[in-house]
Every structure is written in structure tokens, then in C-alpha cells.
Amino acid sequence: NKAITVATKDGIVTLRGSVPHYFDKTSAEEAAQRVGGVRAVADEIQVDVLGTFVKSDEEIAAAAVRALEWDYSVPGGVKVTVDNAWITLKGELQWDYQRSAAKDAVKLLLGVKGVHNKITIKPDVQPTDIKTRIESALKRSAENESRKITVSVDGTAVTLSGNLTTQAEILDARIAAWNAPGVMSVISNLKLAQ
């Protein structure tokens, strides 16, 4: 049985009650965040696992390891800890989508009360790698145009500067930077050449 109450005040939504699965809790939170005008969500929903859905920490840990092994979006190396039906994920991955996929793989497991996603992203961003990706993205005009792009990296943030001849080239350069491993943000100071 799901018993969720919703209270709103000044754009802040408070969710209270209890649900039998962690997935129900996260679904309610995500639904509240999609409502127009909502500035914040206070999630006070408790997960009360009942009956046959109750699993030991050992069973949850084994299921979590299998779920991560079977998920093609999650590479090896993610460590799982389970304490009182709460899963903690740790490790270092190259892409943010892999980090999200790891959490998604375990949040649907029976008996789970919550997930702490402590996976970090490797700050392995190389300006030369991004420059090469941009050159490939610009294809025909790469010989001339990519030389006008300056790539600077600060940890996982990439800044692109320079002049290109079309908006399409600017978009291609930004996409190429976003697609480099370890990139968490791209600042584009690219302009159209006069």
C-alpha cells in the first residue's frame, strides 16, 4: 500500500508517507520535480519493505552485484556496500551516464530502502583529445577551422574559444567536447568569424 501526502508552500513540495519500494519513493520525487512552479522537493517518504519483499543485506548485495554485471552501460569496478537495506555505490567511472546507470540498475531491486551514489567521474580530460574530436566533427573544414579553436581544461570543465564560420561548426565543436571522456561541463566562447 502506498500512502503519500503532498503539501505545497511557496513552490516547495513536501512529500510524506510510506511506500513498500525505494523505486516508489524516487518516482514520487521525480513526479513532483516535473510540476511547473516547483522550486524544491522535500522528500520525507519512508520505505517500509513488507512481507516477502524483505531481503537480507547479503541478498541485496548479491542482487546488486548481478544487476551491475548484467547492465551493459555500467563498466566493471563499481563497489557495492549494503547496510540496513541501503546500498552504497563507490568507484570511479569515465562518464556521468555510467554513474546514473549504476544507480538505475540497483534502485529497482526488492528490499532496497535507499541508494547512496558515491561514484565519482575521472577527471581525465585531455585538450589534445578534445581538439582531435573537434577536428573529426568538423570533417571537411577541419584543416582550416579547427586551428582557430583554443581548448582549455580545468579538471572536468572544458572551455572552447575561437572563431568558426557557421553555427553548425560551433555546435559540432561543442558536441565533440561534450563527448570526450571525463567532461562534466563545456563553456563555449566560440564566435562566428566576421
CSV table of C-alpha atoms in Angstrom, one decimal, residues 6-181:
chain,number,residue,atom,x,y,z
A,6,VAL,CA,1.7,16.2,-0.6
A,7,ALA,CA,1.9,19.6,0.9
A,8,THR,CA,3.0,22.8,-1.0
A,9,LYS,CA,4.0,26.2,0.1
A,10,ASP,CA,5.9,28.9,-1.9
A,11,GLY,CA,7.0,26.5,-4.6
A,12,ILE,CA,8.3,23.9,-2.1
A,13,VAL,CA,6.6,20.5,-2.2
A,14,THR,CA,6.8,18.2,0.8
A,15,LEU,CA,6.2,14.5,0.3
A,16,ARG,CA,5.3,12.4,3.4
A,17,GLY,CA,4.2,8.8,4.0
A,18,SER,CA,5.4,5.3,3.4
A,19,VAL,CA,5.9,3.1,0.4
A,20,PRO,CA,6.9,-0.6,0.0
A,21,HIS,CA,9.7,0.0,-2.5
A,22,TYR,CA,12.5,2.5,-3.0
A,23,PHE,CA,11.5,2.9,-6.6
A,24,ASP,CA,8.1,4.2,-5.5
A,25,LYS,CA,9.9,6.9,-3.4
A,26,THR,CA,12.1,8.0,-6.3
A,27,SER,CA,9.2,8.0,-8.7
A,28,ALA,CA,7.1,10.3,-6.4
A,29,GLU,CA,10.1,12.7,-6.0
A,30,GLU,CA,10.7,12.8,-9.8
A,31,ALA,CA,7.0,13.4,-10.5
A,32,ALA,CA,7.0,16.3,-8.0
A,33,GLN,CA,10.1,17.8,-9.6
A,34,ARG,CA,8.4,17.8,-13.1
A,35,VAL,CA,5.4,20.0,-11.9
A,36,GLY,CA,5.6,23.6,-13.1
A,37,GLY,CA,6.5,26.2,-10.4
A,38,VAL,CA,8.1,23.7,-8.1
A,39,ARG,CA,11.4,25.1,-6.8
A,40,ALA,CA,12.3,22.4,-4.3
A,41,VAL,CA,11.1,19.0,-3.1
A,42,ALA,CA,11.4,17.8,0.5
A,43,ASP,CA,11.2,14.0,0.3
A,44,GLU,CA,10.2,12.7,3.7
A,45,ILE,CA,8.8,9.4,2.4
A,46,GLN,CA,9.8,6.3,4.3
A,47,VAL,CA,10.4,3.0,2.6
A,48,ASP,CA,8.8,0.3,4.6
A,49,VAL,CA,9.6,-3.1,3.0
A,50,LEU,CA,6.9,-5.6,3.8
A,51,GLY,CA,6.4,-9.4,3.8
A,52,THR,CA,8.1,-11.3,1.0
A,53,PHE,CA,9.8,-8.2,-0.2
A,54,VAL,CA,12.1,-8.1,2.9
A,55,LYS,CA,15.6,-9.2,1.9
A,56,SER,CA,18.8,-9.5,4.0
A,57,ASP,CA,21.7,-7.2,3.3
A,58,GLU,CA,23.6,-10.2,1.9
A,59,GLU,CA,20.7,-11.0,-0.6
A,60,ILE,CA,20.5,-7.3,-1.6
A,61,ALA,CA,24.3,-7.2,-2.1
A,62,ALA,CA,24.4,-10.3,-4.3
A,63,ALA,CA,21.5,-9.0,-6.4
A,64,ALA,CA,23.1,-5.6,-6.8
A,65,VAL,CA,26.4,-7.1,-7.9
A,66,ARG,CA,24.5,-9.2,-10.5
A,67,ALA,CA,22.4,-6.2,-11.7
A,68,LEU,CA,25.6,-4.2,-12.2
A,69,GLU,CA,27.3,-7.1,-14.0
A,70,TRP,CA,24.4,-7.5,-16.4
A,71,ASP,CA,23.9,-3.8,-17.2
A,72,TYR,CA,25.8,-3.0,-20.4
A,73,SER,CA,26.0,0.7,-19.5
A,74,VAL,CA,28.0,0.1,-16.3
A,75,PRO,CA,31.6,-1.0,-16.7
A,76,GLY,CA,33.3,-3.1,-14.0
A,77,GLY,CA,34.9,-1.6,-10.9
A,78,VAL,CA,31.8,-0.4,-9.1
A,79,LYS,CA,31.9,-1.4,-5.4
A,80,VAL,CA,28.7,-2.2,-3.5
A,81,THR,CA,28.1,-1.9,0.2
A,82,VAL,CA,24.7,-2.7,1.8
A,83,ASP,CA,23.8,-1.6,5.3
A,84,ASN,CA,20.3,-2.0,6.7
A,85,ALA,CA,18.9,-2.3,3.1
A,86,TRP,CA,20.7,0.9,2.0
A,87,ILE,CA,23.0,0.4,-1.0
A,88,THR,CA,26.2,2.5,-1.3
A,89,LEU,CA,27.9,2.6,-4.7
A,90,LYS,CA,31.5,3.6,-4.9
A,91,GLY,CA,34.1,3.7,-7.7
A,92,GLU,CA,35.4,5.9,-10.5
A,93,LEU,CA,33.9,5.9,-14.0
A,94,GLN,CA,34.6,7.9,-17.1
A,95,TRP,CA,31.1,9.1,-18.0
A,96,ASP,CA,28.2,10.6,-16.0
A,97,TYR,CA,25.7,8.4,-17.8
A,98,GLN,CA,27.5,5.3,-16.4
A,99,ARG,CA,27.2,6.7,-12.9
A,100,SER,CA,23.4,7.2,-13.4
A,101,ALA,CA,23.1,3.8,-15.0
A,102,ALA,CA,24.7,2.2,-11.9
A,103,LYS,CA,22.1,3.7,-9.6
A,104,ASP,CA,19.2,2.9,-12.0
A,105,ALA,CA,20.4,-0.8,-12.1
A,106,VAL,CA,20.1,-1.2,-8.3
A,107,LYS,CA,17.2,1.0,-7.4
A,108,LEU,CA,14.6,-1.4,-8.6
A,109,LEU,CA,15.8,-4.4,-6.5
A,110,LEU,CA,13.4,-5.8,-4.0
A,111,GLY,CA,14.1,-4.9,-0.4
A,112,VAL,CA,16.1,-1.8,-1.1
A,113,LYS,CA,15.3,1.2,1.1
A,114,GLY,CA,17.7,3.7,-0.5
A,115,VAL,CA,20.8,4.2,-2.7
A,116,HIS,CA,23.8,6.4,-2.0
A,117,ASN,CA,25.6,7.0,-5.3
A,118,LYS,CA,29.2,7.9,-4.3
A,119,ILE,CA,30.6,7.1,-7.7
A,120,THR,CA,33.0,9.8,-9.0
A,121,ILE,CA,33.9,10.8,-12.5
A,122,LYS,CA,37.6,10.5,-13.6
A,123,PRO,CA,38.9,14.0,-14.4
A,124,ASP,CA,40.8,12.5,-17.4
A,125,VAL,CA,40.2,15.3,-19.9
A,126,GLN,CA,43.0,15.9,-22.4
A,127,PRO,CA,42.9,19.1,-24.5
A,128,THR,CA,44.6,17.3,-27.4
A,129,ASP,CA,41.9,14.5,-27.3
A,130,ILE,CA,39.2,17.2,-27.5
A,131,LYS,CA,40.9,19.0,-30.3
A,132,THR,CA,41.1,15.8,-32.3
A,133,ARG,CA,37.4,15.1,-31.7
A,134,ILE,CA,36.6,18.6,-32.8
A,135,GLU,CA,38.7,18.2,-36.0
A,136,SER,CA,36.8,14.9,-36.7
A,137,ALA,CA,33.5,16.5,-36.1
A,138,LEU,CA,34.2,19.4,-38.5
A,139,LYS,CA,35.4,16.9,-41.1
A,140,ARG,CA,35.8,18.8,-44.4
A,141,SER,CA,36.7,22.2,-42.9
A,142,ALA,CA,38.7,20.8,-40.0
A,143,GLU,CA,42.0,21.6,-41.6
A,144,ASN,CA,41.3,25.3,-41.6
A,145,GLU,CA,38.7,25.9,-38.9
A,146,SER,CA,39.9,23.7,-36.0
A,147,ARG,CA,43.2,25.7,-35.9
A,148,LYS,CA,41.1,28.6,-34.8
A,149,ILE,CA,39.8,26.8,-31.7
A,150,THR,CA,41.5,27.0,-28.4
A,151,VAL,CA,40.7,24.2,-25.9
A,152,SER,CA,41.5,24.7,-22.2
A,153,VAL,CA,40.8,22.3,-19.4
A,154,ASP,CA,40.3,22.9,-15.7
A,155,GLY,CA,39.6,19.5,-14.0
A,156,THR,CA,36.4,18.2,-15.7
A,157,ALA,CA,35.5,21.6,-17.2
A,158,VAL,CA,36.3,22.4,-20.8
A,159,THR,CA,36.4,25.9,-22.3
A,160,LEU,CA,36.3,26.4,-26.1
A,161,SER,CA,37.4,29.8,-27.6
A,162,GLY,CA,37.9,31.0,-31.1
A,163,ASN,CA,36.1,31.8,-34.4
A,164,LEU,CA,34.3,29.5,-36.8
A,165,THR,CA,32.4,30.2,-40.0
A,166,THR,CA,29.0,28.7,-39.2
A,167,GLN,CA,26.7,28.0,-36.3
A,168,ALA,CA,26.7,24.3,-37.3
A,169,GLU,CA,30.5,24.2,-36.8
A,170,ILE,CA,30.1,25.8,-33.4
A,171,LEU,CA,27.5,23.2,-32.5
A,172,ASP,CA,29.7,20.3,-33.8
A,173,ALA,CA,32.7,21.6,-31.7
A,174,ARG,CA,30.6,21.8,-28.6
A,175,ILE,CA,29.2,18.3,-29.1
A,176,ALA,CA,32.7,16.9,-29.7
A,177,ALA,CA,33.9,18.4,-26.5
A,178,TRP,CA,30.9,17.0,-24.5
A,179,ASN,CA,31.6,13.6,-26.0
A,180,ALA,CA,35.2,13.5,-24.6
A,181,PRO,CA,35.7,11.1,-21.6
